Amino acid sequence: RLKLYVIPVFVFAGFSKQMVEILKKHGISFSSFDIFSDEEVRQGLKTYSNWPTYPQLYVAGELIGGLDIVKELEASGELDTVCPKTQKLEDRLKILINKAPVMLFMKGSKQMAKCGFSKQILEILSSTGIDYETFDILEDEEVRQGLKTYSNWPTYPQLYVKGELVGGLDIVKELKESGELLPILKGEN
């Protein structure tokens, strides 16, 4: 995980702002800490890192350096290899959809549905005896909104088999009634 200790941009726009702009320009995933929010951290980090100024950039707990070092890494092309990239939402969604052969995106989890539709689809899936995984869309707003666009399906729950959208509760009910659900869940369609 990449961590950036900065002087808040709205107070001192200079070096911290430049560092943030470089990281964003390269699509680097990072979080930051406002060193003015905790004087003990502000002073202690200087001693800990043996680096007297801010901003300070850390990757996986290791100090990379300040703005000058980051600029040097950028100029040499090494910045992209040193720092983790932000995963694109579409790539993240593809990974989640394919996390298990049968994947259900719902409100809640297998153990506890948080809406009636999710509860009903869990009951149907559980009755088939087929193993499946769930993802609680209430825990991740980016996935919740992004998957609607990615799948072109506006509601939840959403059921995927082998990375392909099957549909929501109504479709799953219809497939169960017609006897087609079990073969689809087994990937026999």
GROMACS .gro file of N, CA and C in nm, residues 1-4 23 28-29 57-65 79 81-84:
model
   63
    1ARG      N    1   0.085  -0.119   0.000
    1ARG     CA    2   0.000   0.000   0.000
    1ARG      C    3   0.088   0.123   0.000
    2LEU      N    4   0.052   0.220  -0.075
    2LEU     CA    5   0.129   0.343  -0.087
    2LEU      C    6   0.070   0.448   0.005
    3LYS      N    7   0.153   0.515   0.081
    3LYS     CA    8   0.106   0.617   0.175
    3LYS      C    9   0.186   0.744   0.151
    4LEU      N   10   0.118   0.854   0.149
    4LEU     CA   11   0.181   0.983   0.127
    4LEU      C   12   0.151   1.072   0.246
   23LEU      N   13   0.160   1.187  -0.882
   23LEU     CA   14   0.103   1.054  -0.856
   23LEU      C   15  -0.026   1.032  -0.935
   28ILE      N   16  -0.133   0.642  -1.010
   28ILE     CA   17  -0.083   0.568  -0.896
   28ILE      C   18  -0.183   0.573  -0.781
   29SER      N   19  -0.210   0.458  -0.725
   29SER     CA   20  -0.304   0.445  -0.613
   29SER      C   21  -0.233   0.488  -0.484
   57LEU      N   22   0.700   1.018   0.075
   57LEU     CA   23   0.628   0.911   0.006
   57LEU      C   24   0.681   0.776   0.051
   58TYR      N   25   0.586   0.689   0.094
   58TYR     CA   26   0.619   0.553   0.137
   58TYR      C   27   0.547   0.454   0.047
   59VAL      N   28   0.616   0.346   0.014
   59VAL     CA   29   0.555   0.234  -0.059
   59VAL      C   30   0.580   0.109   0.023
   60ALA      N   31   0.472   0.041   0.060
   60ALA     CA   32   0.480  -0.082   0.141
   60ALA      C   33   0.562  -0.058   0.268
   61GLY      N   34   0.543   0.059   0.330
   61GLY     CA   35   0.609   0.089   0.456
   61GLY      C   36   0.752   0.139   0.444
   62GLU      N   37   0.803   0.147   0.324
   62GLU     CA   38   0.940   0.193   0.302
   62GLU      C   39   0.941   0.334   0.245
   63LEU      N   40   1.026   0.420   0.302
   63LEU     CA   41   1.037   0.557   0.252
   63LEU      C   42   1.099   0.557   0.113
   64ILE      N   43   1.031   0.622   0.020
   64ILE     CA   44   1.085   0.643  -0.114
   64ILE      C   45   1.161   0.774  -0.116
   65GLY      N   46   1.101   0.879  -0.057
   65GLY     CA   47   1.166   1.009  -0.049
   65GLY      C   48   1.067   1.122  -0.060
   79LEU      N   49   0.932   0.560  -1.174
   79LEU     CA   50   0.818   0.583  -1.084
   79LEU      C   51   0.708   0.480  -1.104
   81THR      N   52   0.733   0.175  -1.198
   81THR     CA   53   0.767   0.042  -1.148
   81THR      C   54   0.775   0.039  -0.996
   82VAL      N   55   0.801   0.153  -0.934
   82VAL     CA   56   0.813   0.161  -0.788
   82VAL      C   57   0.677   0.168  -0.719
   83CYS      N   58   0.581   0.234  -0.783
   83CYS     CA   59   0.451   0.261  -0.719
   83CYS      C   60   0.339   0.180  -0.783
   84PRO      N   61   0.245   0.131  -0.700
   84PRO     CA   62   0.132   0.053  -0.753
   84PRO      C   63   0.033   0.141  -0.829
   0.00000   0.00000   0.00000
